PDB file of C-alpha atoms in Angstrom:
ATOM      1  CA  MET A   1     133.315  74.808  39.985  1.00  0.00           C
ATOM      2  CA  VAL A   2     135.166  76.071  36.896  1.00  0.00           C
ATOM      3  CA  HIS A   3     136.991  78.860  38.725  1.00  0.00           C
ATOM      4  CA  THR A   4     140.102  76.974  39.921  1.00  0.00           C
ATOM      5  CA  VAL A   5     142.403  74.219  38.702  1.00  0.00           C
ATOM      6  CA  GLU A   6     141.449  72.094  41.705  1.00  0.00           C
ATOM      7  CA  THR A   7     137.677  72.331  41.251  1.00  0.00           C
ATOM      8  CA  MET A   8     137.998  71.783  37.507  1.00  0.00           C
ATOM      9  CA  ALA A   9     140.048  68.632  38.162  1.00  0.00           C
ATOM     10  CA  GLU A  10     137.396  67.365  40.589  1.00  0.00           C
ATOM     11  CA  ALA A  11     134.654  67.929  38.025  1.00  0.00           C
ATOM     12  CA  LEU A  12     136.601  66.255  35.222  1.00  0.00           C
ATOM     13  CA  ALA A  13     137.358  63.232  37.398  1.00  0.00           C
ATOM     14  CA  HIS A  14     133.634  62.757  37.916  1.00  0.00           C
ATOM     15  CA  LEU A  15     132.858  63.295  34.233  1.00  0.00           C
ATOM     16  CA  THR A  16     135.417  60.814  32.922  1.00  0.00           C
ATOM     17  CA  ALA A  17     134.143  58.189  35.351  1.00  0.00           C
ATOM     18  CA  ALA A  18     130.562  58.790  34.219  1.00  0.00           C
ATOM     19  CA  GLU A  19     131.360  59.205  30.497  1.00  0.00           C
ATOM     20  CA  PRO A  20     134.444  57.325  29.239  1.00  0.00           C
ATOM     21  CA  ALA A  21     134.102  59.066  25.848  1.00  0.00           C
ATOM     22  CA  PHE A  22     135.585  62.172  27.489  1.00  0.00           C
ATOM     23  CA  VAL A  23     138.864  60.472  28.404  1.00  0.00           C
ATOM     24  CA  PRO A  24     140.516  60.609  24.941  1.00  0.00           C
ATOM     25  CA  VAL A  25     139.990  64.343  24.466  1.00  0.00           C
ATOM     26  CA  ILE A  26     141.585  65.115  27.842  1.00  0.00           C
ATOM     27  CA  ASP A  27     144.471  62.765  27.060  1.00  0.00           C
ATOM     28  CA  ARG A  28     144.939  64.483  23.700  1.00  0.00           C
ATOM     29  CA  LEU A  29     144.467  68.133  24.654  1.00  0.00           C
ATOM     30  CA  GLY A  30     144.944  68.201  28.380  1.00  0.00           C
ATOM     31  CA  PRO A  31     142.294  69.538  30.759  1.00  0.00           C
ATOM     32  CA  PRO A  32     140.632  72.885  30.098  1.00  0.00           C
ATOM     33  CA  GLY A  33     141.860  75.722  32.256  1.00  0.00           C
ATOM     34  CA  PRO A  34     139.749  77.402  34.916  1.00  0.00           C
ATOM     35  CA  ARG A  35     137.289  79.997  33.678  1.00  0.00           C
ATOM     36  CA  SER A  36     135.375  82.751  35.384  1.00  0.00           C
ATOM     37  CA  SER A  37     133.706  86.022  34.503  1.00  0.00           C
ATOM     38  CA  GLU A  38     132.531  89.197  36.191  1.00  0.00           C
ATOM     39  CA  ARG A  39     129.590  88.922  38.544  1.00  0.00           C
ATOM     40  CA  GLY A  40     126.794  91.467  38.957  1.00  0.00           C
ATOM     41  CA  THR A  41     124.648  93.842  36.961  1.00  0.00           C
ATOM     42  CA  ALA A  42     127.519  95.195  34.873  1.00  0.00           C
ATOM     43  CA  ALA A  43     128.199  91.694  33.561  1.00  0.00           C
ATOM     44  CA  LEU A  44     124.638  91.357  32.274  1.00  0.00           C
ATOM     45  CA  LEU A  45     124.704  94.859  30.838  1.00  0.00           C
ATOM     46  CA  ARG A  46     127.846  93.848  28.936  1.00  0.00           C
ATOM     47  CA  THR A  47     126.059  90.738  27.699  1.00  0.00           C
ATOM     48  CA  ILE A  48     123.236  92.843  26.280  1.00  0.00           C
ATOM     49  CA  VAL A  49     125.594  95.367  24.694  1.00  0.00           C
ATOM     50  CA  GLY A  50     127.628  92.594  23.077  1.00  0.00           C
ATOM     51  CA  GLN A  51     124.724  90.743  21.473  1.00  0.00           C
ATOM     52  CA  GLN A  52     125.007  90.256  17.694  1.00  0.00           C
ATOM     53  CA  VAL A  53     128.042  92.527  17.271  1.00  0.00           C
ATOM     54  CA  SER A  54     131.773  91.899  16.990  1.00  0.00           C
ATOM     55  CA  VAL A  55     134.047  91.961  20.032  1.00  0.00           C
ATOM     56  CA  ALA A  56     135.578  95.241  18.872  1.00  0.00           C
ATOM     57  CA  ALA A  57     132.172  96.846  18.327  1.00  0.00           C
ATOM     58  CA  ALA A  58     130.944  95.633  21.722  1.00  0.00           C
ATOM     59  CA  ARG A  59     134.009  97.135  23.428  1.00  0.00           C
ATOM     60  CA  SER A  60     133.459 100.473  21.692  1.00  0.00           C
ATOM     61  CA  MET A  61     129.763 100.519  22.602  1.00  0.00           C
ATOM     62  CA  TRP A  62     130.523  99.633  26.212  1.00  0.00           C
ATOM     63  CA  ASP A  63     133.102 102.417  26.433  1.00  0.00           C
ATOM     64  CA  LYS A  64     130.531 104.905  25.152  1.00  0.00           C
ATOM     65  CA  LEU A  65     127.929 103.664  27.622  1.00  0.00           C
ATOM     66  CA  THR A  66     130.254 103.857  30.620  1.00  0.00           C
ATOM     67  CA  GLY A  67     131.553 107.215  29.429  1.00  0.00           C
ATOM     68  CA  ALA A  68     128.023 108.585  29.623  1.00  0.00           C
ATOM     69  CA  TYR A  69     126.640 106.728  32.651  1.00  0.00           C
ATOM     70  CA  GLY A  70     129.684 105.769  34.712  1.00  0.00           C
ATOM     71  CA  ASP A  71     131.585 102.538  35.218  1.00  0.00           C
ATOM     72  CA  PRO A  72     129.658 100.585  36.301  1.00  0.00           C
ATOM     73  CA  PRO A  73     126.709 102.410  34.744  1.00  0.00           C
ATOM     74  CA  ASN A  74     124.407 104.308  37.089  1.00  0.00           C
ATOM     75  CA  LEU A  75     121.214 102.260  37.015  1.00  0.00           C
ATOM     76  CA  HIS A  76     118.921 105.147  37.979  1.00  0.00           C
ATOM     77  CA  ARG A  77     120.153 107.210  35.037  1.00  0.00           C
ATOM     78  CA  LEU A  78     120.105 104.202  32.723  1.00  0.00           C
ATOM     79  CA  ALA A  79     116.516 103.330  33.644  1.00  0.00           C
ATOM     80  CA  ALA A  80     115.485 106.893  32.815  1.00  0.00           C
ATOM     81  CA  ALA A  81     117.446 107.129  29.551  1.00  0.00           C
ATOM     82  CA  SER A  82     115.494 107.639  26.349  1.00  0.00           C
ATOM     83  CA  ASP A  83     115.877 105.619  23.164  1.00  0.00           C
ATOM     84  CA  GLU A  84     117.442 108.647  21.525  1.00  0.00           C
ATOM     85  CA  GLU A  85     120.056 109.064  24.260  1.00  0.00           C
ATOM     86  CA  LEU A  86     121.057 105.424  24.062  1.00  0.00           C
ATOM     87  CA  ARG A  87     121.002 105.334  20.272  1.00  0.00           C
ATOM     88  CA  ALA A  88     123.477 108.213  20.312  1.00  0.00           C
ATOM     89  CA  LEU A  89     125.798 105.852  22.192  1.00  0.00           C
ATOM     90  CA  GLY A  90     125.493 103.143  19.544  1.00  0.00           C
ATOM     91  CA  GLN A  91     122.691 101.086  21.114  1.00  0.00           C
ATOM     92  CA  SER A  92     119.804  99.952  18.941  1.00  0.00           C
ATOM     93  CA  ARG A  93     116.258 100.808  19.999  1.00  0.00           C
ATOM     94  CA  GLN A  94     115.814  97.144  20.968  1.00  0.00           C
ATOM     95  CA  LYS A  95     118.938  97.076  23.106  1.00  0.00           C
ATOM     96  CA  ALA A  96     117.930 100.350  24.732  1.00  0.00           C
ATOM     97  CA  GLY A  97     114.789  98.597  25.939  1.00  0.00           C
ATOM     98  CA  TYR A  98     116.815  95.645  27.191  1.00  0.00           C
ATOM     99  CA  LEU A  99     119.207  97.873  29.142  1.00  0.00           C
ATOM    100  CA  ARG A 100     116.326  99.739  30.772  1.00  0.00           C
ATOM    101  CA  SER A 101     114.619  96.425  31.585  1.00  0.00           C
ATOM    102  CA  LEU A 102     117.675  95.179  33.479  1.00  0.00           C
ATOM    103  CA  ALA A 103     118.155  98.474  35.282  1.00  0.00           C
ATOM    104  CA  THR A 104     114.479  98.681  36.276  1.00  0.00           C
ATOM    105  CA  LEU A 105     114.232  95.092  37.543  1.00  0.00           C
ATOM    106  CA  THR A 106     117.416  95.539  39.562  1.00  0.00           C
ATOM    107  CA  LEU A 107     116.351  98.841  41.084  1.00  0.00           C
ATOM    108  CA  SER A 108     112.938  97.443  42.030  1.00  0.00           C
ATOM    109  CA  GLY A 109     114.581  94.558  43.869  1.00  0.00           C
ATOM    110  CA  GLU A 110     112.820  91.983  41.729  1.00  0.00           C
ATOM    111  CA  LEU A 111     116.232  90.914  40.420  1.00  0.00           C
ATOM    112  CA  ASP A 112     118.874  90.670  43.148  1.00  0.00           C
ATOM    113  CA  LEU A 113     122.058  89.255  41.658  1.00  0.00           C
ATOM    114  CA  ASP A 114     123.584  88.929  45.121  1.00  0.00           C
ATOM    115  CA  HIS A 115     120.828  86.566  46.212  1.00  0.00           C
ATOM    116  CA  LEU A 116     119.653  84.523  43.237  1.00  0.00           C
ATOM    117  CA  PRO A 117     117.697  81.358  44.050  1.00  0.00           C
ATOM    118  CA  GLU A 118     119.891  78.347  44.788  1.00  0.00           C
ATOM    119  CA  ASP A 119     117.792  76.212  42.457  1.00  0.00           C
ATOM    120  CA  ASN A 120     119.268  76.636  38.977  1.00  0.00           C
ATOM    121  CA  GLU A 121     115.956  76.564  37.119  1.00  0.00           C
ATOM    122  CA  GLU A 122     114.492  79.162  39.454  1.00  0.00           C
ATOM    123  CA  ALA A 123     117.554  81.359  38.951  1.00  0.00           C
ATOM    124  CA  ILE A 124     117.281  80.995  35.172  1.00  0.00           C
ATOM    125  CA  ALA A 125     113.579  81.876  35.278  1.00  0.00           C
ATOM    126  CA  LEU A 126     114.362  85.032  37.236  1.00  0.00           C
ATOM    127  CA  LEU A 127     117.239  86.108  34.988  1.00  0.00           C
ATOM    128  CA  THR A 128     115.166  85.613  31.847  1.00  0.00           C
ATOM    129  CA  LYS A 129     112.598  88.099  33.117  1.00  0.00           C
ATOM    130  CA  VAL A 130     115.088  90.662  31.839  1.00  0.00           C
ATOM    131  CA  LYS A 131     114.269  91.526  28.232  1.00  0.00           C
ATOM    132  CA  GLY A 132     117.156  90.398  26.042  1.00  0.00           C
ATOM    133  CA  ILE A 133     118.419  87.749  28.465  1.00  0.00           C
ATOM    134  CA  GLY A 134     117.475  84.316  27.181  1.00  0.00           C
ATOM    135  CA  ARG A 135     118.148  80.902  28.646  1.00  0.00           C
ATOM    136  CA  TRP A 136     121.630  80.648  27.078  1.00  0.00           C
ATOM    137  CA  SER A 137     122.749  84.007  28.504  1.00  0.00           C
ATOM    138  CA  ALA A 138     121.342  83.103  31.919  1.00  0.00           C
ATOM    139  CA  GLU A 139     123.120  79.742  31.906  1.00  0.00           C
ATOM    140  CA  ILE A 140     126.431  81.287  30.864  1.00  0.00           C
ATOM    141  CA  TYR A 141     126.120  83.841  33.688  1.00  0.00           C
ATOM    142  CA  LEU A 142     125.374  81.187  36.298  1.00  0.00           C
ATOM    143  CA  LEU A 143     128.167  78.924  35.059  1.00  0.00           C
ATOM    144  CA  PHE A 144     130.977  81.451  34.807  1.00  0.00           C
ATOM    145  CA  ALA A 145     130.007  84.368  37.060  1.00  0.00           C
ATOM    146  CA  GLU A 146     128.635  82.251  39.893  1.00  0.00           C
ATOM    147  CA  GLY A 147     130.552  79.061  39.195  1.00  0.00           C
ATOM    148  CA  ARG A 148     127.513  76.822  39.523  1.00  0.00           C
ATOM    149  CA  PRO A 149     128.766  73.319  38.715  1.00  0.00           C
ATOM    150  CA  ASP A 150     125.641  71.742  37.260  1.00  0.00           C
ATOM    151  CA  VAL A 151     124.453  74.486  34.896  1.00  0.00           C
ATOM    152  CA  PHE A 152     124.567  73.012  31.394  1.00  0.00           C
ATOM    153  CA  PRO A 153     124.071  75.281  28.338  1.00  0.00           C
ATOM    154  CA  ALA A 154     122.911  72.472  26.069  1.00  0.00           C
ATOM    155  CA  GLY A 155     121.481  74.953  23.577  1.00  0.00           C
ATOM    156  CA  ASP A 156     124.948  76.257  22.700  1.00  0.00           C
ATOM    157  CA  LEU A 157     125.795  75.343  19.097  1.00  0.00           C
ATOM    158  CA  ALA A 158     129.462  74.573  19.735  1.00  0.00           C
ATOM    159  CA  VAL A 159     128.549  72.412  22.736  1.00  0.00           C
ATOM    160  CA  GLN A 160     126.066  70.471  20.616  1.00  0.00           C
ATOM    161  CA  ILE A 161     128.495  69.996  17.724  1.00  0.00           C
ATOM    162  CA  GLU A 162     131.468  68.966  19.827  1.00  0.00           C
ATOM    163  CA  LEU A 163     129.653  66.749  22.311  1.00  0.00           C
ATOM    164  CA  GLY A 164     127.940  65.076  19.387  1.00  0.00           C
ATOM    165  CA  ARG A 165     131.346  64.373  17.862  1.00  0.00           C
ATOM    166  CA  LEU A 166     132.854  63.152  21.142  1.00  0.00           C
ATOM    167  CA  LEU A 167     129.867  60.910  21.853  1.00  0.00           C
ATOM    168  CA  GLY A 168     129.856  59.520  18.319  1.00  0.00           C
ATOM    169  CA  THR A 169     126.421  60.663  17.192  1.00  0.00           C
ATOM    170  CA  GLU A 170     125.808  60.721  13.445  1.00  0.00           C
ATOM    171  CA  ALA A 171     124.439  64.250  13.490  1.00  0.00           C
ATOM    172  CA  LYS A 172     124.457  67.259  15.795  1.00  0.00           C
ATOM    173  CA  PRO A 173     122.348  66.172  18.762  1.00  0.00           C
ATOM    174  CA  ALA A 174     119.211  68.056  19.667  1.00  0.00           C
ATOM    175  CA  GLU A 175     119.182  70.063  22.877  1.00  0.00           C
ATOM    176  CA  LYS A 176     116.550  67.782  24.450  1.00  0.00           C
ATOM    177  CA  TRP A 177     118.567  64.644  23.665  1.00  0.00           C
ATOM    178  CA  LEU A 178     121.746  66.220  25.032  1.00  0.00           C
ATOM    179  CA  ARG A 179     120.080  67.248  28.280  1.00  0.00           C
ATOM    180  CA  GLU A 180     118.769  63.723  28.750  1.00  0.00           C
ATOM    181  CA  ARG A 181     122.175  62.184  27.990  1.00  0.00           C
ATOM    182  CA  ALA A 182     123.839  64.583  30.419  1.00  0.00           C
ATOM    183  CA  GLN A 183     121.745  63.564  33.407  1.00  0.00           C
ATOM    184  CA  SER A 184     124.358  61.003  34.435  1.00  0.00           C
ATOM    185  CA  TRP A 185     127.034  63.739  34.428  1.00  0.00           C
ATOM    186  CA  ALA A 186     125.389  65.603  37.312  1.00  0.00           C
ATOM    187  CA  PRO A 187     126.385  67.387  39.458  1.00  0.00           C
ATOM    188  CA  TYR A 188     129.159  68.544  37.104  1.00  0.00           C
ATOM    189  CA  ARG A 189     127.383  69.046  33.803  1.00  0.00           C
ATOM    190  CA  GLY A 190     128.855  72.513  33.448  1.00  0.00           C
ATOM    191  CA  ALA A 191     132.338  71.038  33.106  1.00  0.00           C
ATOM    192  CA  ALA A 192     131.122  68.985  30.144  1.00  0.00           C
ATOM    193  CA  ALA A 193     130.271  72.223  28.339  1.00  0.00           C
ATOM    194  CA  VAL A 194     133.684  73.688  29.214  1.00  0.00           C
ATOM    195  CA  LEU A 195     135.361  70.531  27.921  1.00  0.00           C
ATOM    196  CA  ALA A 196     133.334  70.755  24.706  1.00  0.00           C
ATOM    197  CA  TRP A 197     134.418  74.360  24.117  1.00  0.00           C
ATOM    198  CA  HIS A 198     138.014  73.390  24.930  1.00  0.00           C
ATOM    199  CA  SER A 199     137.931  70.661  22.306  1.00  0.00           C
ATOM    200  CA  TYR A 200     136.020  72.750  19.759  1.00  0.00           C
ATOM    201  CA  ASN A 201     138.428  75.694  19.970  1.00  0.00           C
ATOM    202  CA  THR A 202     141.724  73.820  20.215  1.00  0.00           C
ATOM    203  CA  LYS A 203     143.583  72.966  17.044  1.00  0.00           C
ATOM    204  CA  VAL A 204     146.207  70.245  17.327  1.00  0.00           C
ATOM    205  CA  LEU A 205     148.895  70.146  14.668  1.00  0.00           C
TER     206      LEU A 205
END
């Protein structure tokens, strides 16, 4: 859905028809560009490595991890790695557990990223079985790696702030309220999040 100019345009056409409040931001900033990210286990490993650290630190930690376990990392070796081995590569004890959790679930076949359930909530429930992967991370993966059009990360702070501003709410809307408001935007709720980030991150002189 968000992977090409054409599919993004289709989604935005639906959104602006369903929510006229989105028209001015597109007129002012233009449409957001297509977005996609890597698909597969390595993408989720990167997500775990990058949690709560700067972009530069995450890149350095990823380079150390792939230097030791291959690129993409060998899951058998990663599942067997000790806390001490992973801490020597810059991973916290907590992240070491998360990395092993993902490797173990993938190797067991319980998590098959090539065949996630088509139902978004079922896919999210499966992804969040991985320690360290919460709902937000699962939604971001499904939206950008798989391009699922109706995945809506309503818990994202920037999405809440910017959609609240665009919709004219007096305060940052709660996640529950935003999910209810977004029901009429289906089946392209993911594009609403992309539009919110586009607006939030774009400065117009």
